[in-house]
mmCIF file of C-alpha atoms in Angstrom:
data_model
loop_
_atom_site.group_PDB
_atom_site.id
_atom_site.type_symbol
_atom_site.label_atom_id
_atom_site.label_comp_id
_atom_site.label_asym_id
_atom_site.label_seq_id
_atom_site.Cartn_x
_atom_site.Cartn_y
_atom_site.Cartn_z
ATOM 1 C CA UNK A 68 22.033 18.363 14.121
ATOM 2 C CA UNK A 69 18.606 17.508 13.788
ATOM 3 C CA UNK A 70 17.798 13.550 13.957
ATOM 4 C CA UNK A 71 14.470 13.761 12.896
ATOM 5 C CA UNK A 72 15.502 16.103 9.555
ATOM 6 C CA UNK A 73 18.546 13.604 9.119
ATOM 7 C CA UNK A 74 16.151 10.090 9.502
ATOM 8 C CA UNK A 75 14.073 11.693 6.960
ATOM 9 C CA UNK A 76 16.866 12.648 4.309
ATOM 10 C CA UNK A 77 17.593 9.447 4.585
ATOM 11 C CA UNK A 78 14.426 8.447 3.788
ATOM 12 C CA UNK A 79 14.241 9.925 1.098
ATOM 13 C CA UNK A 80 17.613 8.404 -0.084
ATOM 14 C CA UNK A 81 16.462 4.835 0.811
ATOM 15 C CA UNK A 82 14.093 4.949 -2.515
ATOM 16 C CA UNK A 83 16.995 5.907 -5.017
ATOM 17 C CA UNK A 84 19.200 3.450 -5.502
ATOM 18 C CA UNK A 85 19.962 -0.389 -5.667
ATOM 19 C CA UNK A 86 18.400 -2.821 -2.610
ATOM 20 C CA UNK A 87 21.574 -3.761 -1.092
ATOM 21 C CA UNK A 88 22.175 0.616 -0.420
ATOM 22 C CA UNK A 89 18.762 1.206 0.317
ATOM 23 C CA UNK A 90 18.788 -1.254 2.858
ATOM 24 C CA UNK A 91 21.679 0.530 4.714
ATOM 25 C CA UNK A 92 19.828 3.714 4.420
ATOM 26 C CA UNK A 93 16.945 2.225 6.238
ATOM 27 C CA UNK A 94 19.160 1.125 9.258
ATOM 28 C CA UNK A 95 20.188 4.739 9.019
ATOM 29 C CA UNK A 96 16.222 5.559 9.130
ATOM 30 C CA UNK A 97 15.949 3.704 12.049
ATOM 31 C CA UNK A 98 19.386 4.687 14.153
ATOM 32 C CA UNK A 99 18.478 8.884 13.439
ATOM 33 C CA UNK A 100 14.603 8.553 14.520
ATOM 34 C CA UNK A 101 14.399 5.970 17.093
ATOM 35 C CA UNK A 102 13.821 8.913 19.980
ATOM 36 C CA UNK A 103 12.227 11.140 17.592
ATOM 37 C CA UNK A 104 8.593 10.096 18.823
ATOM 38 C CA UNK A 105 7.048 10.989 15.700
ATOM 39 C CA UNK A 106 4.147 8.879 14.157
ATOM 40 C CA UNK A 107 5.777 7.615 11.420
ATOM 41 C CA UNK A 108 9.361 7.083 12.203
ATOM 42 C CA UNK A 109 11.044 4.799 12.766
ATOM 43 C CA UNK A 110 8.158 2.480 11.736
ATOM 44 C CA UNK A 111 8.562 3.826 7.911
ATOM 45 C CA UNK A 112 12.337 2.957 7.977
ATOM 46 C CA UNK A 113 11.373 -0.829 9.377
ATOM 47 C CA UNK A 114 8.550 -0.960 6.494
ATOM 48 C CA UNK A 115 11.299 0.310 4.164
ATOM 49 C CA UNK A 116 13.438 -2.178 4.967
ATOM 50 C CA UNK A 117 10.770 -4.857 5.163
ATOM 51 C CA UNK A 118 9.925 -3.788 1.285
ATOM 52 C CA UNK A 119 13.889 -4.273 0.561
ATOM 53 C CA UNK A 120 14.372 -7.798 2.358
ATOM 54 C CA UNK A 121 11.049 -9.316 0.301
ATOM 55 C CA UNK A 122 12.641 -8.026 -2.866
ATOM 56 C CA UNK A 123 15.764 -10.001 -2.400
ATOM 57 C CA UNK A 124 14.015 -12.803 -1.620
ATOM 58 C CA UNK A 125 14.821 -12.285 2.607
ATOM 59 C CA UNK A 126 11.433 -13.604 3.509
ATOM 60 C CA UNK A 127 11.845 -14.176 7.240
ATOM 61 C CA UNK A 128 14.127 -10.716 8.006
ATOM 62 C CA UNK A 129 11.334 -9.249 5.648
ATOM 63 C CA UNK A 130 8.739 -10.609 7.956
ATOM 64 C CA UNK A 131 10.724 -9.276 10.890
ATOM 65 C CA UNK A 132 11.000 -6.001 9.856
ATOM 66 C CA UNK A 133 7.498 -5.758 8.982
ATOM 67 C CA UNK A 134 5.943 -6.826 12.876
ATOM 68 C CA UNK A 135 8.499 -4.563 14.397
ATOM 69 C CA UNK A 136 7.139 -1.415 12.164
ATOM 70 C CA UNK A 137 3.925 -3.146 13.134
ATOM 71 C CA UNK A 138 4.606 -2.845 16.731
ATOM 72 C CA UNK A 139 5.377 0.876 16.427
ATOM 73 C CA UNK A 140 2.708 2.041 14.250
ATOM 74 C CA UNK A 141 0.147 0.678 16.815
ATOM 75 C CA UNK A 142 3.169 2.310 20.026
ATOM 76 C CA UNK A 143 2.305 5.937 17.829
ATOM 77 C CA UNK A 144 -1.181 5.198 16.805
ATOM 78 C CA UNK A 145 -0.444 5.483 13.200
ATOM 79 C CA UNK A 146 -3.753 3.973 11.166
ATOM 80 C CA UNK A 147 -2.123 4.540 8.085
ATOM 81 C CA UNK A 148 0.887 2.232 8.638
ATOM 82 C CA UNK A 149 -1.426 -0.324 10.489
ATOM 83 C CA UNK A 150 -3.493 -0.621 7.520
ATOM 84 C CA UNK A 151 -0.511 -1.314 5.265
ATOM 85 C CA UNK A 152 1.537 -3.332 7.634
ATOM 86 C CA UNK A 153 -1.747 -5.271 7.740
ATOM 87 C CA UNK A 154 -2.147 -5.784 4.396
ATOM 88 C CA UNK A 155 1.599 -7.481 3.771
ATOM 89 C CA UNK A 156 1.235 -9.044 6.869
ATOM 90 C CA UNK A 157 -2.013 -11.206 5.195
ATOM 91 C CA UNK A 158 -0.480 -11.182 1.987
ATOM 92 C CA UNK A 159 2.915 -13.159 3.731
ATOM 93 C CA UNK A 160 0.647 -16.005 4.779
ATOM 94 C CA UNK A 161 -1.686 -15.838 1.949
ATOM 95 C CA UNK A 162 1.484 -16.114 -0.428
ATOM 96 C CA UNK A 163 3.189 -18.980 1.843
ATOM 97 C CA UNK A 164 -0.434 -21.152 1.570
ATOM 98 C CA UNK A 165 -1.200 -20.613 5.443
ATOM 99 C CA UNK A 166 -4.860 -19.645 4.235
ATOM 100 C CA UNK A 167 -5.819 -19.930 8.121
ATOM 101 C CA UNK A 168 -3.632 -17.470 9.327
ATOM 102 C CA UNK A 169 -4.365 -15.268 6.543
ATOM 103 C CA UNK A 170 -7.878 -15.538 6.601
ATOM 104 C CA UNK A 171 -7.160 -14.635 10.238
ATOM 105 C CA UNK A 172 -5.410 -11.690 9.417
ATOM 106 C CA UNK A 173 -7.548 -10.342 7.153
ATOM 107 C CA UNK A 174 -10.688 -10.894 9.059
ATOM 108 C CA UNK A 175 -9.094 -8.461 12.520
ATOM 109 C CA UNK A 176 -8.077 -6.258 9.882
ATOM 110 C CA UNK A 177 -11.741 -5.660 8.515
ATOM 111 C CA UNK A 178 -13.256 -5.697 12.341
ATOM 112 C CA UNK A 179 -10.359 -2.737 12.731
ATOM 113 C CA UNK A 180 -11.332 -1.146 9.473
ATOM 114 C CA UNK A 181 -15.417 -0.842 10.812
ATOM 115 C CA UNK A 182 -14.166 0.504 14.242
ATOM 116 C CA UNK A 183 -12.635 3.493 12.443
ATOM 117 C CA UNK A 184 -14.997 6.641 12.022
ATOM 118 C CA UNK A 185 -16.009 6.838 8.723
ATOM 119 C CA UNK A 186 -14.421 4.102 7.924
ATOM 120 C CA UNK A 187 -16.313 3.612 4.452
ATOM 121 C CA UNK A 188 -15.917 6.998 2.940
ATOM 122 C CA UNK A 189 -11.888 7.345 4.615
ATOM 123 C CA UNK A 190 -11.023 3.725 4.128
ATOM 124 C CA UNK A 191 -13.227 2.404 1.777
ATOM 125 C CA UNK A 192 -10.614 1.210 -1.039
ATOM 126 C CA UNK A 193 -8.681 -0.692 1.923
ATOM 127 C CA UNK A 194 -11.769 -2.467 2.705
ATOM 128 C CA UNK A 195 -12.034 -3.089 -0.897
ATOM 129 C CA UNK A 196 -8.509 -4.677 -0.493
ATOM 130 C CA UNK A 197 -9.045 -6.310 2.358
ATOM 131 C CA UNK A 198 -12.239 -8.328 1.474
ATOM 132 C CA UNK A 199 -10.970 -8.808 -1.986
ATOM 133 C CA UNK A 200 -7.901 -10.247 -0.252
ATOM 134 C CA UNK A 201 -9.727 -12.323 2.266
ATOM 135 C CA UNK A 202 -11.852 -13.740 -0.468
ATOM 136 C CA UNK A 203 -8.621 -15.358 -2.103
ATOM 137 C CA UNK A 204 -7.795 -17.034 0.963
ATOM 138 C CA UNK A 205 -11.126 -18.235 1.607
ATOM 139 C CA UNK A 206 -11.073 -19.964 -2.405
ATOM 140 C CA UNK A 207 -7.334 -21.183 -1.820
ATOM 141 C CA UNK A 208 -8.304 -22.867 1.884
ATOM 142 C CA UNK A 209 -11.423 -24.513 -0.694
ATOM 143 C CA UNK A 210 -14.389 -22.460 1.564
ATOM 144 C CA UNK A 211 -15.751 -21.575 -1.734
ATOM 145 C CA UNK A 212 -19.378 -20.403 -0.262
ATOM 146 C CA UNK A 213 -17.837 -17.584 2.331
ATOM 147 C CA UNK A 214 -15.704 -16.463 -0.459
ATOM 148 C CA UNK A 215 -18.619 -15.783 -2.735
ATOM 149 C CA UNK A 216 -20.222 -13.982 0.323
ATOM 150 C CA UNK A 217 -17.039 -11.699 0.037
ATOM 151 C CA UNK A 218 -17.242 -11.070 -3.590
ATOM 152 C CA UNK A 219 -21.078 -10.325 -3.094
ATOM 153 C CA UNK A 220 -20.288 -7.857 -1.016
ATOM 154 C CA UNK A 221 -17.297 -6.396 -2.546
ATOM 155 C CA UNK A 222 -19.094 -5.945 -5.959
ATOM 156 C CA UNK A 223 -21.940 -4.257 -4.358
ATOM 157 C CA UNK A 224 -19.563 -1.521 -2.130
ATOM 158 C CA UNK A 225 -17.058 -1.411 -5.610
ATOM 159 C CA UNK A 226 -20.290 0.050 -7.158
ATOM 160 C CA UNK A 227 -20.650 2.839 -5.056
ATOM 161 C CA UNK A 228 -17.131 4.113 -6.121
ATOM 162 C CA UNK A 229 -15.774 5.763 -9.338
ATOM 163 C CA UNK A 230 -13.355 3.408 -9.498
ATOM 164 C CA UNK A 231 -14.482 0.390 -11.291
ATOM 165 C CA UNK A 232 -10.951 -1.393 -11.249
ATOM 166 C CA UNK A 233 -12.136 -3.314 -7.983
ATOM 167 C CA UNK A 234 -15.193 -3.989 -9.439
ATOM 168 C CA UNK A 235 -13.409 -6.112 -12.814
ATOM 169 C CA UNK A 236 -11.353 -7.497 -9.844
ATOM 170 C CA UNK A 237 -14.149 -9.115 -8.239
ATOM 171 C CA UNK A 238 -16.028 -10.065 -11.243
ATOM 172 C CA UNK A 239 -12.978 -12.041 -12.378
ATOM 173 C CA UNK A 240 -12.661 -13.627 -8.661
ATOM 174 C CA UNK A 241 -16.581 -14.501 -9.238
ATOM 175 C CA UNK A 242 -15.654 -16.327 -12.352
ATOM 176 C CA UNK A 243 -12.646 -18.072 -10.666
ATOM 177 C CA UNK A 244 -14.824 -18.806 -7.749
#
């Protein structure tokens, strides 16, 4: 009889099987947590269910989805999800050429990322994202010159980390460039 235990069974359930079912356990998601209060819910079943309408090919209920979980991350204060929800939200109008918008995006994203204590040793592989994604915008809307800025930067921050994936990522968007 617990809402909150039920919305998150059903989370869990909404990663098993085919879109079209895990679709209707998001709505489920949603419908058990939505006076929960908790952090996460029911933004995670609106992400969920963004992540199910962009793999059918739902762009604009996708798109939906994603602002509303947007909107309640930020209600809860949940960094995590507004990091993410940021992310898709660039990559949306990065994908669907509005470079502007993107660029946009991406740009309050990185102010939000530098306001965050710590933010380079907590969030450090987001910013990595986030300027590597910003970067792509810039060299798709032609501003070839503040997109090289980005990649400057990114290579020298991707060599502070152990990781050196990000740092092939923006050598090959150096050679693109």
């Amino acid at each position: 009889k617990d809402s909150f235990e039920i919305a998150r069974a059903f989370d869990l359930a909404a990663r098993l099987y085919d879109t079209e079912t895990n679709l209707k356990y998001c709505d489920s998601i949603i419908l058990y947590s939505q006076n929960c209060a908790d952090y996460s819910y029911p933004a995670l079943g609106y992400m969920l269910k963004g992540y199910y309408y962009y793999e059918i090919g739902a762009y604009e209920k996708s798109l939906k989805s994603y602002y509303e979980a947007y909107d309640l991350a930020q209600r809860y204060q949940n960094k995590n999800q507004e990091i993410e929800i940021s992310q898709v939200l660039g990559a949306f109008q990065n994908r669907w050429g509005n470079y502007k918008k993107a660029i946009e995006i991406y740009e309050n994203h990185i102010r939000y990322l530098k306001s965050l204590p710590d933010f380079e040793s907590l969030y450090l592989e987001d910013y990595l994202i986030t300027i590597h994604n910003l970067q792509l915008a810039y060299q798709r809307a032609g501003n070839y010159k503040q997109a090289e800025k980005l990649i400057e930067t990114g290579l020298r921050k991707t060599l502070r980390t152990q990781d050196r994936a990000f740092f092939y990522d923006f050598l090959h968007s150096k050679g693109v460039n």
